[in-house]
Short mmCIF file of C-alpha atoms and ligand atoms in Angstrom, two decimals:
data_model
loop_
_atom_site.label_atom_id
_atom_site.label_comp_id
_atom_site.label_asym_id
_atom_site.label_seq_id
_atom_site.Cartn_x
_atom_site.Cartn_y
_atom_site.Cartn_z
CA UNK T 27 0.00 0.00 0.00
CA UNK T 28 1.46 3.17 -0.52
CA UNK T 29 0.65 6.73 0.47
CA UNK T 30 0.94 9.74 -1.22
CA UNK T 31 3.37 12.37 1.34
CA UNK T 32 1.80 15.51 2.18
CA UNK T 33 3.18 18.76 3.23
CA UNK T 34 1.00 19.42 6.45
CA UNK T 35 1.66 17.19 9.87
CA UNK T 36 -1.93 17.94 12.22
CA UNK T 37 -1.00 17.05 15.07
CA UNK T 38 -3.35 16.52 18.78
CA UNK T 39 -1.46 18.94 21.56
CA UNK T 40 -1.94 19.02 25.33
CA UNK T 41 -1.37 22.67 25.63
CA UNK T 42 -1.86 22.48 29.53
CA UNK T 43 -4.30 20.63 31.88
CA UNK T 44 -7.57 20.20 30.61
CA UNK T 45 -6.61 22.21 27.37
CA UNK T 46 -6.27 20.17 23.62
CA UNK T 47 -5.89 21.63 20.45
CA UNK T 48 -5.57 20.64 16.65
CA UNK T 49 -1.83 22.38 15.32
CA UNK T 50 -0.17 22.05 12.39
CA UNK T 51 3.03 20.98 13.17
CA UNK T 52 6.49 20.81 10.75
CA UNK T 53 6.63 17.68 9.05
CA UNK T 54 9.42 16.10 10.65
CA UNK T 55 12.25 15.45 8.70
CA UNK T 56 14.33 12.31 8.49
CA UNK T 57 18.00 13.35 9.21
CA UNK T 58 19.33 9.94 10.55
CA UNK T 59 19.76 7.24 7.93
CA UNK T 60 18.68 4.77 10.41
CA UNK T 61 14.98 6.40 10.55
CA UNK T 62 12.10 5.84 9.10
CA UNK T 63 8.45 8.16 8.48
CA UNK T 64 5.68 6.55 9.41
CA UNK T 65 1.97 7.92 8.34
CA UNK T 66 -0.18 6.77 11.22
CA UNK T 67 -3.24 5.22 11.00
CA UNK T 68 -4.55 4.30 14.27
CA UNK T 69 -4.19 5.44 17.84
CA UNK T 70 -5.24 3.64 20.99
CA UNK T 71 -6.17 6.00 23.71
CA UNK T 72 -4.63 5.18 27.04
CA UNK T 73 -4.72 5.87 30.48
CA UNK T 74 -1.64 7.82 30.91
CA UNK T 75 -2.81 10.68 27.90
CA UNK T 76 -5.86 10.82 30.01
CA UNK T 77 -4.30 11.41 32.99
CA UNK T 78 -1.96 14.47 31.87
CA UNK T 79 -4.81 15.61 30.21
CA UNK T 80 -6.69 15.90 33.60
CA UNK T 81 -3.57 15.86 36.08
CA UNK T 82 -0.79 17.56 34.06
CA UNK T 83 0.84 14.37 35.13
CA UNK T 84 1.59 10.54 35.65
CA UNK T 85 3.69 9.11 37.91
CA UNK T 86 6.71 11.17 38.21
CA UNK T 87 6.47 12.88 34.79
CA UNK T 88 5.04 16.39 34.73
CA UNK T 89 3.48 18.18 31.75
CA UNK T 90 5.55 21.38 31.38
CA UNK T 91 4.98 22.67 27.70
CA UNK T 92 2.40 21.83 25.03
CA UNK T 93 3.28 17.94 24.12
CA UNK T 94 1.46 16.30 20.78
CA UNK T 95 -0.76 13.11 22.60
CA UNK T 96 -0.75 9.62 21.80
CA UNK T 97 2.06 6.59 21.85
CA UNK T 98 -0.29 3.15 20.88
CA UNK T 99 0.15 3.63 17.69
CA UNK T 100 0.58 1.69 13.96
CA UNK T 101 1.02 3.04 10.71
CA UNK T 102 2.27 3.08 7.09
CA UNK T 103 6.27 3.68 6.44
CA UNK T 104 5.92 6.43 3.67
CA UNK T 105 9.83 7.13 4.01
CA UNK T 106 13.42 5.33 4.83
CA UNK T 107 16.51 6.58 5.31
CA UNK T 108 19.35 5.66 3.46
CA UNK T 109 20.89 2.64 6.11
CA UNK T 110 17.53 1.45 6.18
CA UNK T 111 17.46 -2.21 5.26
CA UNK T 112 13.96 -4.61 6.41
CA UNK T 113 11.54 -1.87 6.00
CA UNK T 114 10.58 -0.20 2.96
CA UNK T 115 7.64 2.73 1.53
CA UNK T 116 3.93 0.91 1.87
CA UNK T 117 4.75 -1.89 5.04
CA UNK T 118 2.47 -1.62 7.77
CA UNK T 119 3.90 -1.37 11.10
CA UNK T 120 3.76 -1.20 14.79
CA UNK T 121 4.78 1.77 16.51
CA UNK T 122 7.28 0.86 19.50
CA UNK T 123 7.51 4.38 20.75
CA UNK T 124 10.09 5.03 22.87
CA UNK T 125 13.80 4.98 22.22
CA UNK T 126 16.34 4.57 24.43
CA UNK T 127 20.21 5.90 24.15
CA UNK T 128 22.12 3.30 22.60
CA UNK T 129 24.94 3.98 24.61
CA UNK T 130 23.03 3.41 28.46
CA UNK T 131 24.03 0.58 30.25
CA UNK T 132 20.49 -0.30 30.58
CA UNK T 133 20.39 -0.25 26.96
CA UNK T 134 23.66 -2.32 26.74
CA UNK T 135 22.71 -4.86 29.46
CA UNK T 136 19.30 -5.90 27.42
CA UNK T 137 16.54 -3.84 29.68
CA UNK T 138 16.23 -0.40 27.57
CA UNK T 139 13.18 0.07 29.14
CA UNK T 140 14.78 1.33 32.07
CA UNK T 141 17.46 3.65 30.11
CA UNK T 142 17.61 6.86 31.94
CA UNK T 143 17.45 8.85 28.97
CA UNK T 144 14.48 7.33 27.17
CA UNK T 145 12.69 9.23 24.95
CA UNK T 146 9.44 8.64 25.28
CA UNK T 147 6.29 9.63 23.16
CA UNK T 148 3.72 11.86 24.94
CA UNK T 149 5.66 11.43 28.17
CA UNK T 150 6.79 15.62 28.70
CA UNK T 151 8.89 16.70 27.09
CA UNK T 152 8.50 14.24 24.21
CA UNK T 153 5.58 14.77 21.79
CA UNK T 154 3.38 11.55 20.96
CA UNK T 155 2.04 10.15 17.93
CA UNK T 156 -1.16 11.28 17.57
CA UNK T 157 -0.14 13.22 14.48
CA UNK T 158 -0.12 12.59 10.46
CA UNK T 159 4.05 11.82 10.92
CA UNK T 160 6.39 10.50 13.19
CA UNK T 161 9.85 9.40 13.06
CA UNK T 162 11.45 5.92 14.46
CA UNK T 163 14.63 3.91 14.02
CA UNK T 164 14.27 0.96 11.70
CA UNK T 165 14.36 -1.26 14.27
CA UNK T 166 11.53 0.25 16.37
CA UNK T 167 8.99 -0.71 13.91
CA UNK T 168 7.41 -4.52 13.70
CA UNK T 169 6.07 -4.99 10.79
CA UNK T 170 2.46 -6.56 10.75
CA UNK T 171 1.37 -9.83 8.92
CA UNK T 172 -0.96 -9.51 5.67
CA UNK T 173 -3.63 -10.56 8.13
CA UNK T 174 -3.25 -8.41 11.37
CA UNK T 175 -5.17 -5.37 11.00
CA UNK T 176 -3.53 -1.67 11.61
CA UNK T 177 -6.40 -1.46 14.40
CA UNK T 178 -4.33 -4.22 16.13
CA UNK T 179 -1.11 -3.23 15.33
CA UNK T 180 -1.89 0.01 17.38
CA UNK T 181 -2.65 -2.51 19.91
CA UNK T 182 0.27 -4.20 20.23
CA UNK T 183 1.57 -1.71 22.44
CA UNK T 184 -0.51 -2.54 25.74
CA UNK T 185 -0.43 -5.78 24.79
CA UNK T 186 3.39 -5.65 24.76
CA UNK T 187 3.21 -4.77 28.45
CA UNK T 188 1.19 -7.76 29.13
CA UNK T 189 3.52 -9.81 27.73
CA UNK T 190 6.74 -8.01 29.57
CA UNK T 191 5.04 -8.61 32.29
CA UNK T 192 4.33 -12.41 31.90
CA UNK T 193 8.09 -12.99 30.66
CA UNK T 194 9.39 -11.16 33.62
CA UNK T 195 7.77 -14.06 36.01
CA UNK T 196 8.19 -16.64 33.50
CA UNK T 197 4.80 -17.98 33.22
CA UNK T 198 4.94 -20.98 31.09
CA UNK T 199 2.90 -23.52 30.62
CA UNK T 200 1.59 -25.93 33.50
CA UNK T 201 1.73 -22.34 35.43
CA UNK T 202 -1.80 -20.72 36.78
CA UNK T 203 -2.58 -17.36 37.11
CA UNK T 204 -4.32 -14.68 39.28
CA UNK T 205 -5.02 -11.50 37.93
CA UNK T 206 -6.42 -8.39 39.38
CA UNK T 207 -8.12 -5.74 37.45
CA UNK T 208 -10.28 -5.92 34.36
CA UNK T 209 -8.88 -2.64 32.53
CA UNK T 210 -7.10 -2.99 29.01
CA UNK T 211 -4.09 -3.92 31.25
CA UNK T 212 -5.32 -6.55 32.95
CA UNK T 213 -7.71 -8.38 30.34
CA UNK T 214 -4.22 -8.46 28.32
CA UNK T 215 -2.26 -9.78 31.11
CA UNK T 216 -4.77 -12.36 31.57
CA UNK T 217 -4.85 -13.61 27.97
CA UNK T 218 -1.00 -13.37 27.30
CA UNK T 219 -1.14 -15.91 30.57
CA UNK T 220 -3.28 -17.93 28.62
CA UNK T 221 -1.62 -17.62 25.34
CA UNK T 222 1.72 -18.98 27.39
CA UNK T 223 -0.27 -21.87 28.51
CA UNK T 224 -2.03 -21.19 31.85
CA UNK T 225 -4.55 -23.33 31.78
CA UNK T 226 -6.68 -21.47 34.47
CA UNK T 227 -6.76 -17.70 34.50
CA UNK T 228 -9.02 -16.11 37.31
CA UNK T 229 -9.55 -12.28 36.74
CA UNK T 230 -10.39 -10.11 39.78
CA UNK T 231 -12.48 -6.46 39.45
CA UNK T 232 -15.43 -4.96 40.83
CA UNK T 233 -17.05 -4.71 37.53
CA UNK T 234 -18.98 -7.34 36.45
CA UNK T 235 -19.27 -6.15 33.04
CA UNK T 236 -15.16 -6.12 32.60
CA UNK T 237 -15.22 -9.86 34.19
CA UNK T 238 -18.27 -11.05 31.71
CA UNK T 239 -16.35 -9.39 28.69
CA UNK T 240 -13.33 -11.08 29.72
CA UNK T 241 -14.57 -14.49 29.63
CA UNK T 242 -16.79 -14.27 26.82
CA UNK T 243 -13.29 -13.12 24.71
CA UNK T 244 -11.86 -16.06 26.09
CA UNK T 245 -8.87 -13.93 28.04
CA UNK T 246 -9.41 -15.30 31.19
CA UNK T 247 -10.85 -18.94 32.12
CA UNK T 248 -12.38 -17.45 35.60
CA UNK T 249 -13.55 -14.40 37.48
CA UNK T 250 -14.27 -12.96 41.11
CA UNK T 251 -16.09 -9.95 41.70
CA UNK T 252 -14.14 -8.75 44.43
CA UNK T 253 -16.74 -6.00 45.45
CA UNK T 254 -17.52 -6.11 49.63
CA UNK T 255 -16.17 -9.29 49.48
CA UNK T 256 -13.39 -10.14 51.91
CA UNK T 257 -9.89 -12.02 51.20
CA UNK T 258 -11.92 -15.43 52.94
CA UNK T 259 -13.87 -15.63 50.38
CA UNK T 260 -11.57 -15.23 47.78
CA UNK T 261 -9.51 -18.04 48.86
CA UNK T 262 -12.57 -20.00 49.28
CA UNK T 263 -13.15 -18.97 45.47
CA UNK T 264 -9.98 -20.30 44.67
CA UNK T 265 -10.01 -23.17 46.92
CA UNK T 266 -13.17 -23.64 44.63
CA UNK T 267 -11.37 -23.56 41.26
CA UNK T 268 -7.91 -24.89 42.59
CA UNK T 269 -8.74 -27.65 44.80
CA UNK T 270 -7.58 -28.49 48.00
CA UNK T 271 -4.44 -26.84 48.97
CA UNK T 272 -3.49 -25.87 45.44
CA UNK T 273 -2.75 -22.18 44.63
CA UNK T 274 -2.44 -19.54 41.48
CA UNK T 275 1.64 -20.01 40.41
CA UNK T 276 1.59 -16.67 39.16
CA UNK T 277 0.00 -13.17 40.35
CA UNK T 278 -0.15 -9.71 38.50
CA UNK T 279 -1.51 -6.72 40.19
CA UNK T 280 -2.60 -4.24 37.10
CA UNK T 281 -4.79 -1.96 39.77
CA UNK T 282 -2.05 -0.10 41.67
CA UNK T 283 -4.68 -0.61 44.65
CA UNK T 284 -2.71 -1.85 47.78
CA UNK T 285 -5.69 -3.86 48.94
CA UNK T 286 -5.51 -5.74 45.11
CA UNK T 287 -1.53 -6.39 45.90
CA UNK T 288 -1.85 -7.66 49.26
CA UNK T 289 -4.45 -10.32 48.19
CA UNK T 290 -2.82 -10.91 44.96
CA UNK T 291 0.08 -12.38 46.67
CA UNK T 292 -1.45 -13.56 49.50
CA UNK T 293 -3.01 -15.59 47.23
CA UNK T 294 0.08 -17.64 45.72
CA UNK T 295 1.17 -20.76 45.71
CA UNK T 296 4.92 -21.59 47.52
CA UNK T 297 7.62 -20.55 45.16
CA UNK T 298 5.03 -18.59 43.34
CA UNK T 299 5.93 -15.23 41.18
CA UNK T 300 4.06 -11.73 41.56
CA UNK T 301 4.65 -8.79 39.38
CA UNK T 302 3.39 -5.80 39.61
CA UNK T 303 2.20 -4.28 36.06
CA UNK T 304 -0.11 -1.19 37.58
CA UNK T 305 1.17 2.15 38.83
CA UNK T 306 0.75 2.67 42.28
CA UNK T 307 1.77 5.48 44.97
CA UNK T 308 5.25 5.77 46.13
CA UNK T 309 4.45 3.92 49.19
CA UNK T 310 2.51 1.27 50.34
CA UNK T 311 1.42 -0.25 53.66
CA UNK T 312 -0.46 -3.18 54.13
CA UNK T 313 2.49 -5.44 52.09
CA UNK T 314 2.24 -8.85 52.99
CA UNK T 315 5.58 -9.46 53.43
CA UNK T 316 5.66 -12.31 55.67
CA UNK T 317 3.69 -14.35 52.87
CA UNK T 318 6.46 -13.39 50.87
CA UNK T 319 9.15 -14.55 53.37
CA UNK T 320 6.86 -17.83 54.37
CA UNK T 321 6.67 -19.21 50.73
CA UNK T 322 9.44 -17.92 49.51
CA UNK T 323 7.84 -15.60 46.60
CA UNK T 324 9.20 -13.94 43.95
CA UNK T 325 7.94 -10.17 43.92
CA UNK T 326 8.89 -8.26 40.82
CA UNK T 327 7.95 -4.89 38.98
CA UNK T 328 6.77 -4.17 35.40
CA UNK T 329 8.04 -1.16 33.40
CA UNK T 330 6.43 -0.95 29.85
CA UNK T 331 8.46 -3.26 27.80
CA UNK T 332 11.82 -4.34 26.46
CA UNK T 333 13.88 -6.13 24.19
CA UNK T 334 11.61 -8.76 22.09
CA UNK T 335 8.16 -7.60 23.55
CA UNK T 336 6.86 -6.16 20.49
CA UNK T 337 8.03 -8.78 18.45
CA UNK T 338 6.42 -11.61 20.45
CA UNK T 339 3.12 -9.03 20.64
CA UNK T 340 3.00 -9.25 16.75
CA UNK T 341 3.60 -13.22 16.73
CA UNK T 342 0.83 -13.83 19.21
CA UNK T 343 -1.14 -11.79 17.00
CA UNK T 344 -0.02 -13.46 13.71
CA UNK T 345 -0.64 -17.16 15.76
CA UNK T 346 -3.78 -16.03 17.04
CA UNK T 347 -3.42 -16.89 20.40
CA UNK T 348 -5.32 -13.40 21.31
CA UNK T 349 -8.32 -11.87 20.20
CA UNK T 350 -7.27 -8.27 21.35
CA UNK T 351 -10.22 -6.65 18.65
CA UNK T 352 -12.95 -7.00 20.57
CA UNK T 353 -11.14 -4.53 23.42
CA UNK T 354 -11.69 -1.60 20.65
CA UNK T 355 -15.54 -0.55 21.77
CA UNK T 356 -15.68 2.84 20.40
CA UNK T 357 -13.67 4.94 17.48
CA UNK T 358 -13.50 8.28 16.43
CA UNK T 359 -12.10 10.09 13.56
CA UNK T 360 -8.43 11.99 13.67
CA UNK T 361 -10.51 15.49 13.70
CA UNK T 362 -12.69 14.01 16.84
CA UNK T 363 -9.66 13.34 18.51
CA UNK T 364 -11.10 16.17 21.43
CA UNK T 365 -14.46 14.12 21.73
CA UNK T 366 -12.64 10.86 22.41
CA UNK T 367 -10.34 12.59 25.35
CA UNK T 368 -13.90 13.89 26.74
CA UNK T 369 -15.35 10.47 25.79
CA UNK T 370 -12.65 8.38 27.72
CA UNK T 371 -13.52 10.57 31.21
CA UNK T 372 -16.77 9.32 31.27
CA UNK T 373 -15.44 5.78 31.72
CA UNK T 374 -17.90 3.87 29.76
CA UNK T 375 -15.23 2.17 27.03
CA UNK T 376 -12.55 -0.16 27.42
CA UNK T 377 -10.03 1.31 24.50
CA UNK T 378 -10.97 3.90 22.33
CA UNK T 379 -9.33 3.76 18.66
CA UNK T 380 -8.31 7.17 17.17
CA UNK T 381 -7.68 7.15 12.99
CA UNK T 382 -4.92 9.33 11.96
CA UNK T 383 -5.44 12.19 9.75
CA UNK T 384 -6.81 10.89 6.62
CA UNK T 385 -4.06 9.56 4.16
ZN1 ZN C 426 -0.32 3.09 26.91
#
């Protein structure tokens, strides 16, 4: 497929909290021969945009000048540098959008996700990609199969967390899972742990709609509404499931809620492996550390993703092993980009798909 370049680059801007415009931006300009321009098609909306949008910030990053929106993105290469070799004008791809330096020791020790100078899109002061161009090294595009849509290719960026987050606690299969929260996040984490071979995958929220949806999309194999409802009868819920004095393996906490830790691994199996994929304050009380010292658990954190997440992302895509489509439950056009920020407050979708500017 290939596009035809044009000479404008609209582009969605947080000017300041609570504040988005349309601008027309510079088309960027390809000045290392290792880079590529990519027209984007399709941007997933996620939590963190909202939250500078209403905050000004997430986590420890603070908005501090206007910053273009947007990093779950795919779209067309319409431009390669002259180094470029595996991609060419008219292959789809997935975004990965954030680029560590090459010369980190995070970089060089295989966890660039952690590189102290990543530059991240729409994480201040890096603009996003909610825009008609953006600019990546060759090697931060995946290119998508014949048969995996762009829609899901701008999905492969939450899913890539999921699947960080499973390959940091090794789940493999004959492993079982517990997962709390039913977010994007969370449903993904679930069906990555099924995709690796879990063959039970219990889901925890307090909406029953997000547990129902995650069944019927086959991402998790059980559920617990966890609303007024007390650790006892949890267990007794997995006791239920499990059987007699067998556990969940594997735990993932994609809330950031300390009670939702605490149970999560409270909840494991001996030897079993926690990570924790959802942002959370700086401190917590209530961790249950003496289940952690008792059964000797392994307690790990989850930073977006690293070497080979994409990659794998694509392949489970390509396999089929998840059916991440049916997360998409509402769209809106690159010039209703404003309505779907205002649409996402009111908490009624589970990811919102944004088109680029038409091609
Ligand atoms: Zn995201």
């Amino acid at each position: 497929m290939s596009v035809k370049l044009k000479s404008d680059n609209p582009s969605v801007v947080l000017q300041k909290v609570g504040e988005i415009t349309f601008e027309d931006r510079p088309v960027p300009k390809i000045t290392k021969p290792n880079y590529v321009k990519i027209a984007i098609t399709n941007t997933g909306l996620c939590g963190s945009d909202v939250h500078y949008y209403e905050t000004g910030s997430c986590g420890s990053f603070k908005v501090e000048k206007p910053m273009v929106l947007g990093h779950e993105s795919s779209g067309i290469i319409v431009e390669v540098g002259s180094d470029v070799k595996t991609l060419k004008a008219g292959d789809r791809v997935a975004c990965e959008p954030g680029i560590p330096s090459r010369l980190s020791h995070e970089y060089k020790s295989g966890n660039y996700n952690l590189c102290p100078e990543m530059a991240f899109a729409a994480t201040p002061p890096y603009d996003g990609t909610l825009c008609r161009y953006y600019l990546l090294p060759e090697d931060y595009c995946v290119k998508l199969p014949d048969h995996v849509s762009l829609e899901e290719g701008a999905l492969v960026e939450p899913l890539s967390v999921a699947v960080h987050a499973n390959r940091l606690i090794d789940v493999k299969y004959g492993d079982t899972m517990i997962v709390f929260g039913a977010g994007p996040i969370g449903l993904l984490t679930a069906g990555v742990a099924s995709a690796f071979g879990c063959n039970k995958v219990l889901i925890v929220d307090i909406v029953q709609e997000k547990l129902d949806f995650a069944i019927q999309n086959k991402l998790a194999t059980h559920t617990f509404n966890s609303k007024n409802k007390s650790f006892e009868q949890l267990s007794s819920h997995i006791k239920s499931i499990w059987g007699e004095n067998n556990y969940p393996t594997c735990g993932a906490d994609a809330t950031g809620n300390k009670f939702c830790t605490n149970m999560c691994i409270r909840s494991l199996a001996k030897k079993g492996r926690f990570v924790q994929v959802g942002m959370s304050g700086d401190n917590v009380d209530m961790f249950p550390i003496s289940s952690v010292m008792e059964r000797e658990l392994t307690v790990k954190g989850s930073f977006r993703y690293s070497v080979d997440d994409y990659k794998y992302a694509v392949q489970l895509l390509n396999d089929k092993k998840i059916n991440v489509e049916p997360l998409i439950t509402h769209r809106f056009k690159f010039e209703e980009a404003i309505e779907a920020y205002e649409f996402s407050k009111l908490g009624k979708s589970i990811k919102i798909m944004i088109e680029g500017p038409k091609l």
